[in-house]
Short mmCIF file of C-alpha atoms in Angstrom, two decimals:
data_model
loop_
_atom_site.label_atom_id
_atom_site.label_comp_id
_atom_site.label_asym_id
_atom_site.label_seq_id
_atom_site.Cartn_x
_atom_site.Cartn_y
_atom_site.Cartn_z
CA MET U 1 -3.77 13.35 -143.98
CA ASP U 2 -1.77 10.53 -142.40
CA ARG U 3 -0.22 10.61 -138.93
CA LEU U 4 3.30 11.30 -140.20
CA THR U 5 2.10 14.28 -142.26
CA ARG U 6 0.21 15.66 -139.27
CA ARG U 7 3.28 15.34 -137.07
CA ARG U 8 5.50 17.05 -139.66
CA PHE U 9 3.00 19.89 -139.96
CA LEU U 10 2.90 20.51 -136.22
CA LEU U 11 6.67 20.41 -135.85
CA ALA U 12 7.25 22.69 -138.84
CA SER U 13 4.62 25.19 -137.73
CA GLY U 14 6.03 25.53 -134.22
CA VAL U 15 2.95 24.23 -132.42
CA VAL U 16 3.80 23.44 -128.79
CA GLY U 17 1.44 21.68 -126.40
CA GLY U 18 2.41 21.65 -122.74
CA GLY U 19 1.52 18.13 -121.65
CA ALA U 20 -1.26 16.93 -123.90
CA LEU U 21 1.07 14.75 -125.97
CA ALA U 22 3.41 13.88 -123.13
CA ALA U 23 4.25 10.20 -122.90
CA GLY U 24 4.34 8.14 -119.77
CA ALA U 25 2.08 7.13 -116.93
CA GLY U 26 -0.10 9.80 -115.44
CA ALA U 27 -0.04 12.23 -118.40
CA VAL U 28 -3.61 13.40 -119.01
CA THR U 29 -5.29 16.45 -120.48
CA LEU U 30 -7.27 19.10 -118.68
CA SER U 31 -10.39 18.30 -120.69
CA ARG U 32 -10.17 14.64 -119.66
CA LEU U 33 -9.70 15.69 -116.04
CA LEU U 34 -12.79 17.92 -116.18
CA ASP U 35 -14.74 15.02 -117.68
CA THR U 36 -14.34 13.18 -114.35
CA ALA U 37 -16.56 15.76 -112.63
CA ASP U 38 -19.86 14.17 -111.56
CA PRO U 39 -22.64 16.55 -110.47
CA GLU U 40 -24.60 13.60 -109.06
CA ARG U 41 -21.73 12.35 -106.91
CA PRO U 42 -22.68 12.35 -103.21
CA VAL U 43 -20.82 15.06 -101.30
CA VAL U 44 -19.01 13.89 -98.16
CA ARG U 45 -19.15 16.79 -95.69
CA ARG U 46 -15.62 16.77 -94.33
CA PRO U 47 -14.46 20.10 -92.89
CA VAL U 48 -11.44 19.89 -95.21
CA ASP U 49 -11.41 17.31 -97.99
CA THR U 50 -8.94 18.67 -100.55
CA VAL U 51 -5.35 19.83 -100.15
CA VAL U 52 -3.19 21.87 -102.53
CA LEU U 53 0.53 21.32 -101.95
CA VAL U 54 2.62 24.31 -103.10
CA THR U 55 6.32 23.44 -103.44
CA LEU U 56 8.82 26.31 -103.45
CA TYR U 57 11.84 24.83 -105.23
CA GLY U 58 15.34 26.06 -104.43
CA GLY U 59 15.17 26.53 -100.67
CA ASN U 60 13.18 29.58 -99.62
CA ASP U 61 14.76 31.92 -97.05
CA GLY U 62 12.31 31.42 -94.19
CA LEU U 63 13.86 34.11 -91.99
CA ASN U 64 12.98 36.76 -94.58
CA THR U 65 9.52 35.24 -95.12
CA VAL U 66 8.29 34.94 -91.55
CA ILE U 67 10.54 37.56 -90.00
CA PRO U 68 11.59 37.49 -86.29
CA TYR U 69 11.84 41.28 -86.36
CA ALA U 70 11.95 41.70 -82.55
CA ASP U 71 15.01 39.44 -82.15
CA PRO U 72 18.24 41.51 -82.25
CA ALA U 73 20.09 38.45 -83.58
CA TYR U 74 18.07 38.73 -86.81
CA ARG U 75 19.61 42.02 -87.86
CA ALA U 76 23.00 41.23 -86.33
CA SER U 77 23.32 38.08 -88.44
CA ARG U 78 22.31 39.58 -91.78
CA PRO U 79 22.49 43.38 -91.63
CA GLU U 80 22.38 43.83 -95.43
CA LEU U 81 19.43 41.46 -95.91
CA ALA U 82 17.38 42.13 -92.78
CA TYR U 83 14.21 44.19 -93.22
CA PRO U 84 13.79 47.25 -91.02
CA GLU U 85 11.16 46.77 -88.36
CA GLU U 86 8.91 49.43 -89.86
CA GLN U 87 8.72 47.53 -93.19
CA VAL U 88 7.74 44.18 -91.68
CA LEU U 89 4.02 43.27 -91.81
CA ARG U 90 3.46 42.51 -88.15
CA LEU U 91 1.61 39.40 -87.03
CA ASP U 92 2.35 39.74 -83.31
CA GLY U 93 4.97 41.33 -81.07
CA ASP U 94 7.75 39.05 -82.32
CA HIS U 95 7.10 37.98 -85.91
CA GLY U 96 5.84 39.50 -89.13
CA LEU U 97 5.63 38.75 -92.83
CA HIS U 98 7.83 39.88 -95.70
CA PRO U 99 6.73 43.32 -96.99
CA ALA U 100 5.43 41.79 -100.25
CA MET U 101 3.00 39.47 -98.45
CA ARG U 102 0.20 41.88 -97.59
CA GLY U 103 -2.47 39.54 -98.93
CA LEU U 104 -1.35 36.76 -96.62
CA GLN U 105 -1.34 39.23 -93.74
CA GLY U 106 -5.00 39.77 -94.57
CA LEU U 107 -5.66 36.02 -94.42
CA TRP U 108 -3.91 35.96 -91.04
CA SER U 109 -6.14 38.73 -89.69
CA THR U 110 -9.26 36.73 -90.63
CA GLY U 111 -7.97 33.46 -89.16
CA ARG U 112 -7.33 31.81 -92.53
CA LEU U 113 -3.53 31.48 -92.29
CA ALA U 114 -1.53 29.19 -90.03
CA ILE U 115 2.27 29.35 -89.80
CA VAL U 116 4.29 26.42 -88.54
CA HIS U 117 7.65 27.43 -87.11
CA GLY U 118 10.99 25.69 -87.65
CA VAL U 119 9.94 22.77 -89.88
CA GLY U 120 12.59 20.28 -90.91
CA TYR U 121 13.80 16.75 -90.25
CA PRO U 122 16.60 14.99 -88.32
CA LYS U 123 20.13 15.06 -89.73
CA PRO U 124 19.33 17.62 -92.44
CA ASP U 125 20.73 17.24 -95.94
CA ARG U 126 21.67 20.45 -97.74
CA SER U 127 21.41 19.00 -101.25
CA HIS U 128 18.40 20.40 -103.10
CA PHE U 129 17.57 17.08 -104.69
CA ARG U 130 18.07 14.84 -101.67
CA SER U 131 16.22 17.21 -99.36
CA MET U 132 13.28 17.56 -101.75
CA ASP U 133 13.23 13.80 -102.13
CA ILE U 134 13.00 13.48 -98.33
CA TRP U 135 10.07 15.91 -98.14
CA GLN U 136 8.20 14.22 -100.97
CA THR U 137 8.80 10.63 -99.93
CA ALA U 138 8.65 11.30 -96.16
CA ALA U 139 11.72 9.07 -95.79
CA PRO U 140 14.56 10.99 -94.07
CA ASN U 141 16.41 7.83 -93.06
CA GLY U 142 17.13 6.49 -96.53
CA PRO U 143 15.98 6.47 -100.15
CA ALA U 144 12.38 5.49 -100.92
CA ASP U 145 10.83 4.71 -104.30
CA THR U 146 7.35 6.04 -103.52
CA GLY U 147 5.92 9.37 -102.41
CA TRP U 148 3.69 9.66 -99.37
CA VAL U 149 0.71 10.59 -101.56
CA GLY U 150 1.63 7.77 -103.96
CA ARG U 151 1.45 5.28 -101.09
CA TRP U 152 -2.01 6.61 -100.24
CA LEU U 153 -3.02 6.12 -103.90
CA ASP U 154 -1.73 2.53 -103.78
CA GLU U 155 -3.64 1.63 -100.64
CA THR U 156 -6.92 3.30 -101.64
CA GLN U 157 -6.62 2.14 -105.27
CA GLY U 158 -7.31 5.71 -106.22
CA PRO U 159 -7.93 6.59 -109.87
CA VAL U 160 -5.40 8.74 -111.69
CA GLU U 161 -7.50 11.87 -111.05
CA ALA U 162 -7.40 11.38 -107.24
CA ALA U 163 -4.06 13.27 -107.16
CA VAL U 164 -3.15 15.82 -109.83
CA SER U 165 -0.01 17.83 -110.57
CA PHE U 166 -0.18 21.02 -112.63
CA GLU U 167 3.62 21.10 -112.77
CA PRO U 168 5.89 20.55 -115.79
CA VAL U 169 6.61 16.95 -114.68
CA LEU U 170 5.02 14.52 -112.27
CA PRO U 171 6.71 14.97 -108.86
CA PRO U 172 7.86 11.90 -106.85
CA LEU U 173 5.27 12.93 -104.26
CA LEU U 174 2.46 11.44 -106.38
CA VAL U 175 4.19 8.21 -107.41
CA GLY U 176 3.24 4.88 -105.86
CA ARG U 177 4.26 1.36 -106.75
CA ARG U 178 1.01 0.52 -108.53
CA ARG U 179 -0.67 3.91 -108.92
CA VAL U 180 0.41 7.39 -109.94
CA GLY U 181 -1.30 10.73 -109.97
CA ALA U 182 -2.13 12.71 -113.08
CA CYS U 183 0.21 15.26 -114.64
CA VAL U 184 -1.44 18.14 -116.52
CA SER U 185 0.71 20.99 -117.81
CA TYR U 186 -0.53 24.50 -117.04
CA GLN U 187 1.11 25.85 -120.22
CA GLY U 188 -1.63 24.79 -122.61
CA LEU U 189 -1.29 25.28 -126.37
CA GLU U 190 1.00 27.77 -128.05
CA LEU U 191 0.45 28.59 -131.72
CA PRO U 192 2.44 30.93 -133.94
CA ASP U 193 0.44 33.87 -135.26
CA TRP U 194 0.06 32.42 -138.71
CA VAL U 195 -1.48 29.12 -137.53
CA ALA U 196 -5.20 29.35 -136.75
CA PRO U 197 -6.61 27.05 -134.04
CA ALA U 198 -9.25 25.86 -136.52
CA MET U 199 -6.47 24.64 -138.81
CA VAL U 200 -5.02 22.44 -136.07
CA ALA U 201 -8.49 21.31 -135.01
CA SER U 202 -9.19 20.14 -138.55
CA LEU U 203 -6.19 17.84 -138.31
CA GLY U 204 -7.94 16.12 -135.40
CA ARG U 205 -10.91 14.89 -137.42
CA VAL U 206 -10.82 11.13 -137.70
CA GLN U 207 -10.93 10.06 -141.33
CA ALA U 208 -12.41 6.99 -142.88
CA GLY U 209 -10.02 4.09 -143.20
CA GLU U 210 -7.56 5.29 -140.57
CA SER U 211 -6.02 2.75 -138.22
CA ALA U 212 -6.76 2.95 -134.50
CA MET U 213 -3.32 4.43 -133.82
CA GLN U 214 -3.77 7.11 -136.50
CA ALA U 215 -7.19 7.98 -135.13
CA ARG U 216 -5.78 8.26 -131.63
CA ALA U 217 -2.99 10.57 -132.85
CA ALA U 218 -5.57 12.70 -134.69
CA SER U 219 -7.74 13.07 -131.62
CA ALA U 220 -4.67 14.18 -129.64
CA TYR U 221 -4.26 17.16 -131.98
CA ALA U 222 -7.89 18.15 -131.47
CA ASP U 223 -7.41 17.85 -127.75
CA LEU U 224 -4.44 20.23 -127.89
CA VAL U 225 -6.76 22.95 -129.18
CA ASP U 226 -9.39 22.18 -126.57
CA MET U 227 -6.81 22.14 -123.79
CA GLY U 228 -5.44 25.51 -124.85
CA ARG U 229 -8.92 27.02 -124.72
CA LEU U 230 -9.61 25.56 -121.27
CA VAL U 231 -6.28 26.82 -119.92
CA ARG U 232 -6.95 30.34 -121.17
CA GLU U 233 -10.45 30.32 -119.68
CA ALA U 234 -9.22 29.01 -116.34
CA VAL U 235 -6.32 31.42 -116.04
CA ALA U 236 -8.03 34.62 -117.18
CA PRO U 237 -9.95 35.43 -113.98
CA ALA U 238 -7.19 34.72 -111.48
CA ALA U 239 -3.68 35.05 -112.89
CA SER U 240 -1.75 37.87 -111.27
CA PRO U 241 0.32 40.50 -113.13
CA THR U 242 3.52 39.07 -111.63
CA ASP U 243 2.83 35.80 -113.46
CA ALA U 244 3.56 37.52 -116.76
CA THR U 245 7.24 37.80 -115.89
CA PRO U 246 8.27 34.65 -114.05
CA VAL U 247 11.55 34.86 -112.18
CA ALA U 248 14.28 32.67 -113.64
CA THR U 249 16.08 30.24 -111.41
CA ALA U 250 19.86 30.25 -111.39
CA THR U 251 20.16 26.52 -110.85
CA GLY U 252 18.24 23.51 -112.10
CA THR U 253 16.34 22.96 -108.88
CA GLY U 254 12.98 22.46 -110.57
CA GLY U 255 9.59 24.03 -110.05
CA GLY U 256 7.11 25.73 -112.30
CA GLY U 257 6.46 29.39 -112.93
CA ALA U 258 3.16 31.23 -113.22
CA LEU U 259 1.83 29.98 -109.90
CA GLY U 260 -1.38 31.97 -110.34
CA ALA U 261 -2.08 30.06 -113.56
CA GLN U 262 -1.59 26.71 -111.85
CA LEU U 263 -3.87 27.65 -108.95
CA ALA U 264 -6.48 29.00 -111.37
CA LEU U 265 -6.63 25.55 -112.95
CA VAL U 266 -7.03 23.97 -109.51
CA ALA U 267 -9.87 26.41 -108.80
CA ARG U 268 -11.55 25.49 -112.09
CA CYS U 269 -11.40 21.80 -111.19
CA VAL U 270 -12.76 22.36 -107.66
CA GLU U 271 -15.62 24.47 -108.97
CA ALA U 272 -16.45 21.88 -111.63
CA GLY U 273 -16.64 19.09 -109.04
CA VAL U 274 -13.60 17.08 -110.13
CA PRO U 275 -13.06 14.39 -107.43
CA THR U 276 -9.35 15.19 -106.90
CA ARG U 277 -8.23 15.11 -103.27
CA VAL U 278 -4.60 16.21 -103.65
CA TYR U 279 -3.26 18.85 -106.04
CA SER U 280 0.42 19.65 -106.51
CA VAL U 281 1.68 22.99 -107.89
CA SER U 282 5.05 24.70 -107.67
CA LEU U 283 7.12 27.83 -107.98
CA GLY U 284 10.87 27.72 -108.67
CA GLY U 285 13.75 30.14 -108.29
CA PHE U 286 14.38 30.26 -104.53
CA ASP U 287 18.07 29.31 -104.65
CA THR U 288 19.15 32.83 -103.67
CA HIS U 289 22.93 32.63 -103.25
CA ALA U 290 23.37 36.17 -104.58
CA GLY U 291 21.21 39.28 -104.85
CA GLU U 292 18.57 37.69 -102.68
CA ARG U 293 16.48 40.78 -101.97
CA THR U 294 15.47 41.40 -105.59
CA ALA U 295 14.72 37.77 -106.45
CA GLN U 296 12.88 36.88 -103.26
CA ASP U 297 10.84 40.10 -103.31
CA ALA U 298 9.47 39.18 -106.74
CA LEU U 299 8.92 35.52 -105.89
CA LEU U 300 7.13 36.20 -102.61
CA ALA U 301 4.95 38.83 -104.29
CA GLN U 302 3.93 36.18 -106.83
CA LEU U 303 3.30 33.65 -104.06
CA ASP U 304 1.25 36.16 -102.09
CA ALA U 305 -0.94 37.20 -105.03
CA ALA U 306 -1.49 33.62 -106.20
CA VAL U 307 -2.33 32.06 -102.83
CA THR U 308 -4.43 34.97 -101.60
CA GLY U 309 -6.38 35.12 -104.87
CA PHE U 310 -6.97 31.38 -104.77
CA VAL U 311 -8.16 31.31 -101.13
CA ASP U 312 -10.47 34.26 -101.73
CA ARG U 313 -11.90 32.59 -104.84
CA MET U 314 -12.41 29.33 -102.99
CA ALA U 315 -14.36 31.14 -100.26
CA GLY U 316 -17.21 31.57 -102.74
CA THR U 317 -18.38 27.93 -102.76
CA ASP U 318 -18.93 25.19 -100.19
CA ALA U 319 -16.48 22.91 -102.01
CA GLY U 320 -13.91 25.69 -102.09
CA ARG U 321 -14.21 26.33 -98.38
CA ARG U 322 -13.18 22.71 -97.82
CA VAL U 323 -9.85 23.24 -99.62
CA ALA U 324 -6.58 23.92 -97.75
CA VAL U 325 -3.26 25.12 -99.18
CA VAL U 326 0.10 23.95 -97.74
CA VAL U 327 3.23 25.88 -98.80
CA TYR U 328 6.69 24.41 -98.13
CA SER U 329 10.27 24.41 -99.42
CA GLU U 330 12.98 21.74 -99.24
CA PHE U 331 14.98 23.73 -96.68
CA GLY U 332 15.52 27.25 -95.37
CA ARG U 333 18.71 29.27 -95.71
CA ARG U 334 21.59 29.89 -93.34
CA VAL U 335 21.12 32.48 -90.62
CA ARG U 336 24.08 34.60 -91.68
CA ALA U 337 24.20 36.26 -95.08
CA ASN U 338 27.06 35.42 -97.43
CA ALA U 339 29.43 37.84 -99.18
CA SER U 340 27.20 38.07 -102.28
CA ASP U 341 24.14 39.63 -100.64
CA GLY U 342 22.53 36.22 -100.55
CA THR U 343 22.22 33.17 -98.33
CA ASP U 344 23.43 29.61 -98.64
CA HIS U 345 21.66 26.31 -98.10
CA GLY U 346 20.32 25.89 -94.59
CA THR U 347 17.91 23.68 -92.71
CA ALA U 348 14.57 24.47 -91.08
CA GLY U 349 11.99 26.94 -92.36
CA PRO U 350 8.33 27.89 -91.93
CA VAL U 351 5.38 26.10 -93.52
CA LEU U 352 2.29 28.15 -94.42
CA VAL U 353 -1.22 26.64 -94.34
CA ALA U 354 -4.14 28.66 -95.71
CA GLY U 355 -7.86 28.16 -96.17
CA ALA U 356 -11.31 28.81 -94.75
CA ARG U 357 -11.08 25.99 -92.21
CA VAL U 358 -7.46 26.33 -91.16
CA ALA U 359 -6.69 26.73 -87.45
CA GLY U 360 -5.10 30.12 -87.93
CA GLY U 361 -2.17 31.36 -85.88
CA PHE U 362 1.29 30.08 -85.02
CA HIS U 363 2.05 26.40 -84.47
CA GLY U 364 5.26 25.00 -83.04
CA GLN U 365 8.21 26.76 -81.42
CA PRO U 366 10.28 29.41 -83.21
CA PRO U 367 13.87 28.19 -83.61
CA SER U 368 16.62 30.08 -81.81
CA LEU U 369 18.81 32.40 -83.88
CA THR U 370 21.72 32.01 -81.46
CA ASP U 371 21.60 28.33 -80.45
CA LEU U 372 22.60 26.99 -83.85
CA ASP U 373 23.85 23.77 -85.40
CA GLN U 374 27.04 24.78 -87.23
CA GLY U 375 25.45 28.07 -88.25
CA ASP U 376 22.05 26.62 -89.09
CA LEU U 377 18.68 26.66 -87.37
CA LYS U 378 17.72 23.61 -85.33
CA ALA U 379 14.36 22.25 -86.47
CA THR U 380 11.65 22.45 -83.83
CA THR U 381 8.89 20.72 -85.83
CA ASP U 382 9.19 17.54 -87.87
CA PHE U 383 7.72 17.99 -91.36
CA ARG U 384 5.89 14.68 -90.97
CA ASP U 385 3.77 16.27 -88.24
CA VAL U 386 2.50 18.67 -90.92
CA PHE U 387 1.86 15.97 -93.51
CA GLY U 388 0.44 13.73 -90.79
CA ALA U 389 -2.23 16.38 -90.20
CA VAL U 390 -3.04 16.36 -93.93
CA LEU U 391 -3.29 12.58 -93.99
CA GLY U 392 -5.30 12.28 -90.79
CA THR U 393 -7.73 15.15 -91.31
CA VAL U 394 -7.99 15.79 -95.04
CA LEU U 395 -7.51 12.25 -96.39
CA GLU U 396 -8.88 10.43 -93.29
CA ALA U 397 -5.91 8.08 -93.38
CA ASP U 398 -3.55 6.67 -90.75
CA PRO U 399 -0.46 8.90 -90.83
CA GLN U 400 1.84 6.14 -89.58
CA GLN U 401 0.89 3.89 -92.47
CA TYR U 402 1.85 6.41 -95.14
CA LEU U 403 4.74 8.07 -93.31
CA LEU U 404 6.66 4.79 -93.07
CA GLY U 405 5.90 4.17 -89.40
CA TYR U 406 6.69 7.65 -88.11
CA GLY U 407 5.02 7.98 -84.73
CA GLY U 408 4.94 11.73 -84.18
CA GLU U 409 1.95 13.86 -83.26
CA PRO U 410 0.09 15.47 -86.18
CA LEU U 411 -0.39 19.19 -85.67
CA PRO U 412 -3.90 20.60 -85.08
CA LEU U 413 -3.86 22.62 -88.30
CA PHE U 414 -7.53 22.32 -89.24
CA ARG U 415 -10.77 23.33 -87.54
CA ALA U 416 -13.60 20.85 -87.06
CA GLY U 417 -16.20 22.97 -88.79
#
């Protein structure tokens, strides 16, 4: 069967493969990624040597995530959206977590969750796309054509598997001038009921007399089947029930769904010994201009189940205990609610950091809810102080070099042992 016939068969049958046949730099398959695992590779005993960056696309409402329940200005500013004090999951006498985040409250109680208050950057931009670009390139003063992880890949000449995204597309975060990270879709293979996997696999057998290009196309079909199997195996133990019904986003702000599935694939790679140092996953839908309570409740429940399940799973191995999770969004929301039971684009918000060797507790100063900048929170922590801690501790790199000369003070987010 020639390449054209194979392609026509797959299109006609409705076979869909997430990223296995994606074109462009950095597109690899899960099976190829797992092939990079080396059981004989010497283990470098860093306290934390792998980071998972979780991007919440759309601008998560930080005030209803880490809730300043003891501040009367909280309820006065958003009476319809504010959670009653008795529903908040208390962390201390001033702040608590959203009611859906009971798993993360458990991580907090065991010292495995750090919360950074009021994270943002100077002269905030309320555009989703510009603000996310600033976070991912670490360049608030003007456009940049590389991400801060991409610059690290360039300098270290890291292989494609050194930084991996399980998102639908490769984020700018992982793009350098000469190197890019890998992009592996979490969606795997989808087959209609009447197409058996063995039928597609048979199309992947290289036949005598085929050209190199035809053989390569054939092997891609076989890899689709293998990738689908690996995705199902990776997801089965850890995906949460909320992943079955991802929340739709009202605007095209990006981000994946099924966060538990993405983190399950990360866990599979860590447990297999894949030498990836930076993973990128995402969850979309946080642009809550209307009906915020319902949407954010579901999204934060999914975030809580996925991150808590991942951290607990990672606690079972030495390699897993050296993994940290950093959760951020491009901006928070405005302090006051709008007329549609939602919130509009704001500025600063909290960053969550979880893992066995995280320096648990609060970091930074909570922003004032009354001393505002045109109705928005004033950032008290520069986001580059968070990423600087990742660069300096996890990647053992000079933060200034990869944060375009920023000279701030990285936060003490990780424990020495």
